[in-house]
GROMACS .gro file of C-alpha atoms in nm:
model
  164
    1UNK     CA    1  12.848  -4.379  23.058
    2UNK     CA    2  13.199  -4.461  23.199
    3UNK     CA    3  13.490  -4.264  23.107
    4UNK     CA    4  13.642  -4.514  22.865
    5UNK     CA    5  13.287  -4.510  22.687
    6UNK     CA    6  13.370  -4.119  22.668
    7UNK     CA    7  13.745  -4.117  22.590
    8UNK     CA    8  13.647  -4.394  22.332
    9UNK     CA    9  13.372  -4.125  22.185
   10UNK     CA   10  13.563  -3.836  22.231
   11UNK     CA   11  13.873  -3.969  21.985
   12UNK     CA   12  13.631  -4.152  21.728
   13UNK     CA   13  13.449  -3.837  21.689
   14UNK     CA   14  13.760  -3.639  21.670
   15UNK     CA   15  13.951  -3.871  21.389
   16UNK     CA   16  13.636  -4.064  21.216
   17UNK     CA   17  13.296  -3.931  21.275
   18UNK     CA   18  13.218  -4.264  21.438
   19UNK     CA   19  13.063  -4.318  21.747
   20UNK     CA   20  13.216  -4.577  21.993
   21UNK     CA   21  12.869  -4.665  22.106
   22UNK     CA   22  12.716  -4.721  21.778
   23UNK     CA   23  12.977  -4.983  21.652
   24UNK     CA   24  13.006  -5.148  21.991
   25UNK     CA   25  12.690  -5.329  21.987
   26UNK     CA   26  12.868  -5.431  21.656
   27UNK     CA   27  13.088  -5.618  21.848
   28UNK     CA   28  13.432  -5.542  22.051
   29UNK     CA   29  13.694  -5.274  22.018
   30UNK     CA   30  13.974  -5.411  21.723
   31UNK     CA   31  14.310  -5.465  21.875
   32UNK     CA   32  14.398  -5.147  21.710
   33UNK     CA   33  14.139  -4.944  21.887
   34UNK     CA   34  14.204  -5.136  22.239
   35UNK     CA   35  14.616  -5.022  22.222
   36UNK     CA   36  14.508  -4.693  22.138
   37UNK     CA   37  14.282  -4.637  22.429
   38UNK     CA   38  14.485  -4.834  22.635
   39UNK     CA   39  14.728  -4.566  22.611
   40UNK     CA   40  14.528  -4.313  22.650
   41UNK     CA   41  14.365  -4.453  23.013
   42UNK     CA   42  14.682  -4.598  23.142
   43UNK     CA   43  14.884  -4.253  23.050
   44UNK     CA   44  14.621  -4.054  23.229
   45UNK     CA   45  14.617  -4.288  23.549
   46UNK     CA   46  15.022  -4.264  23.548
   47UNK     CA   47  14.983  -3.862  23.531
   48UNK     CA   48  14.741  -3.905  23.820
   49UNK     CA   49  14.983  -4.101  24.054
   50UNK     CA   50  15.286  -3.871  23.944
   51UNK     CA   51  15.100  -3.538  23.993
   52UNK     CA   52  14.864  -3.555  24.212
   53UNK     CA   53  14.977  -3.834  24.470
   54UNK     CA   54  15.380  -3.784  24.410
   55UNK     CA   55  15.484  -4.121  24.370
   56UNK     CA   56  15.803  -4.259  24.286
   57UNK     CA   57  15.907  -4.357  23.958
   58UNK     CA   58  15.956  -4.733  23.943
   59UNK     CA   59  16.275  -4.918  23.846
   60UNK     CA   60  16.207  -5.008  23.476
   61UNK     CA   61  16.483  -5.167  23.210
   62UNK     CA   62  16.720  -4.947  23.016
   63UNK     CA   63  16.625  -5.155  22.734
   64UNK     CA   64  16.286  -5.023  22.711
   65UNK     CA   65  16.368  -4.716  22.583
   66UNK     CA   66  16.675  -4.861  22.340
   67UNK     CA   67  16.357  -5.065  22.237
   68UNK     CA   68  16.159  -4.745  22.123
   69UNK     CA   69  16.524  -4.535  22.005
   70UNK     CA   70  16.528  -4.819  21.759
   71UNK     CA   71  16.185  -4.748  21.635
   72UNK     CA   72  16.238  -4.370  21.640
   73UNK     CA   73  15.983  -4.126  21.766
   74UNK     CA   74  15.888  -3.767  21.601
   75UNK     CA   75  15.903  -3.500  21.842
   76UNK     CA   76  15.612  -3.246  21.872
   77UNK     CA   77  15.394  -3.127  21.547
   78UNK     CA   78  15.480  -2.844  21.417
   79UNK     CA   79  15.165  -2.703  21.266
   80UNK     CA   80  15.394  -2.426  21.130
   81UNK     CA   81  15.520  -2.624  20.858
   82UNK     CA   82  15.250  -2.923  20.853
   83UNK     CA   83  15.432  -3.194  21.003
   84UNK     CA   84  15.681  -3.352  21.245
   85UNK     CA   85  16.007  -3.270  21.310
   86UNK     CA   86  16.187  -3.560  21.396
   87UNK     CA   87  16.451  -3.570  21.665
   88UNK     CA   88  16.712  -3.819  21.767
   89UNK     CA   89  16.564  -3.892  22.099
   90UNK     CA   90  16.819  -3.961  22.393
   91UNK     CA   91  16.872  -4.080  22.710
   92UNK     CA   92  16.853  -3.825  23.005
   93UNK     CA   93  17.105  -3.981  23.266
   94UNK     CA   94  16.960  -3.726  23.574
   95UNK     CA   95  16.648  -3.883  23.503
   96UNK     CA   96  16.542  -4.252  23.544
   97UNK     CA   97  16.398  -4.500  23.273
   98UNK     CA   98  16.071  -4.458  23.348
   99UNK     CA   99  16.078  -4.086  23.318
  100UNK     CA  100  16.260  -4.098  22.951
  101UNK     CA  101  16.058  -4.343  22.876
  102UNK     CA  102  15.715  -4.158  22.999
  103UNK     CA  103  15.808  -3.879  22.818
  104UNK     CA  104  15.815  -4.020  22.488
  105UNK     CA  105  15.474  -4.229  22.593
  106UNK     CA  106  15.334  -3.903  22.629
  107UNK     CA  107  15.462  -3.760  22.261
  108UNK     CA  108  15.272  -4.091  22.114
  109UNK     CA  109  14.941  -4.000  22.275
  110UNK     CA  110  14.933  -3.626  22.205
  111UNK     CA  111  15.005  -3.736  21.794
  112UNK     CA  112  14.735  -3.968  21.827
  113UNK     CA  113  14.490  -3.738  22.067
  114UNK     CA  114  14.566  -3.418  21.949
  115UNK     CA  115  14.493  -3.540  21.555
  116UNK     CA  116  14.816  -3.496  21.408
  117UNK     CA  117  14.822  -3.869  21.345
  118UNK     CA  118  14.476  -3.787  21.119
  119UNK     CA  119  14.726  -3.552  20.897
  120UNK     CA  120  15.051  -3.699  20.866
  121UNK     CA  121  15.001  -4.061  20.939
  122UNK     CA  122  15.259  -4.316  21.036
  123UNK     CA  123  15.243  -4.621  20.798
  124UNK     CA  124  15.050  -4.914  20.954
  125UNK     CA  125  15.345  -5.099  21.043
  126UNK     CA  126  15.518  -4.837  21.219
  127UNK     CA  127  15.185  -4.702  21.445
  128UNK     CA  128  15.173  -5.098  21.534
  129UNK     CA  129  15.509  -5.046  21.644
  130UNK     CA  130  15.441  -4.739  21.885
  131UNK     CA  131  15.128  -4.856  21.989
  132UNK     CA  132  15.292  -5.218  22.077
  133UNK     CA  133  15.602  -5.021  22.247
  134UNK     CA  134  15.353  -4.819  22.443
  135UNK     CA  135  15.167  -5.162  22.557
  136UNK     CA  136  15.530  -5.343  22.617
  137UNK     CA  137  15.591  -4.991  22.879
  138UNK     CA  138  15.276  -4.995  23.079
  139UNK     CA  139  15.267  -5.384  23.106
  140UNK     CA  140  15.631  -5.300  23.274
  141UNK     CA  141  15.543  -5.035  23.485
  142UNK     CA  142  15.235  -5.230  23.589
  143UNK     CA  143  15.486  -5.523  23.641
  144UNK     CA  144  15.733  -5.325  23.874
  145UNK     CA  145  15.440  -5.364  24.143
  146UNK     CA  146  15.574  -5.064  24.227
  147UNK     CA  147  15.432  -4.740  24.475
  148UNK     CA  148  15.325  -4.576  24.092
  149UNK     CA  149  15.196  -4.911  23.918
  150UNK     CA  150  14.970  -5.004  24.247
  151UNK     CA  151  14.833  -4.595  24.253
  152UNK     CA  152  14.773  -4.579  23.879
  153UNK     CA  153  14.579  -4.933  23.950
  154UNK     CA  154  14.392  -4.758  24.191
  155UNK     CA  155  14.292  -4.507  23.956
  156UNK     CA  156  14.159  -4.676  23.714
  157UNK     CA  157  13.987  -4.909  23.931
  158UNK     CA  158  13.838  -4.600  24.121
  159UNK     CA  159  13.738  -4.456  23.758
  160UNK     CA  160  13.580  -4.811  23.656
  161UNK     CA  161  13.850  -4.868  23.399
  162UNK     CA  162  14.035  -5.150  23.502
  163UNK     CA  163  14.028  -5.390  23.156
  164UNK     CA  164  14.215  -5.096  22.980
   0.00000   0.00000   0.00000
């Protein structure tokens, strides 16, 4: 079983009792499904090139994270009272585009991983709009054919996950 066959079980599992492998023979992932484990791989093969190979952030667009300020972002779940509190997210000038930007990548994927999404949803419209940020950011890093974007490559090609 590859890891993306895993990931892809793990998550179903978590949020909807459904197993990746028994609706794949069904036919293909949904775009929907695809973004979402997208995310997941390509956050995991950026960690890897950050942490354990220390590679350089590469030089992304400022406008990628006005592009996700305008679509607003909750911070961290507070399972305290039940639900998100929301934060004005800004930009950090000591650190670089990709880093803000990373940051809040990594804030979408623990909602989604993590369940919280399964509690206090997002509507449709604005999880498209995450998940579609979040695809718009790695396509960029990937992009910058940068130190990070050829590593995190390597990762996933190393892990057999190179369509994600």
């Amino acid at each position: 079983m590859s890891i993306a066959v895993f990931l892809a079980n793990t998550l179903l599992r978590k949020h909807t009792r459904v197993s990746f492998c028994a609706w794949r023979g069904s036919g293909s992932m949904n775009q929907y499904e695809h973004k979402i484990i997208s995310l997941v791989l390509n956050e995991m093969a950026f960690e890897g090139a950050i942490k354990h190979f220390h590679e350089a952030p590469p030089d992304l667009p400022v406008e990628l994270f006005e592009d996700l300020k305008a679509i607003g972002i909750p911070g961290r779940y507070d399972g305290n009272i039940e639900d998100y509190r929301y934060v004005d997210i800004e930009f950090d000038n000591d650190k670089s585009v990709f880093e803000n930007c990373y940051g809040q990548l990594r804030t979408i994927r623990n909602n989604i991983v993590h369940a919280n999404k399964a509690y206090r949803p997002d509507t449709p419209e604005r999880l498209n709009d995450l998940l579609d940020w979040a695809q718009g950011f790695i396509h960029s890093v990937y992009q910058s054919n940068s130190a990070l974007a050829k590593r995190a490559a390597e990762i996933k090609a190393a892990l057999r996950i190179e369509n994600f």
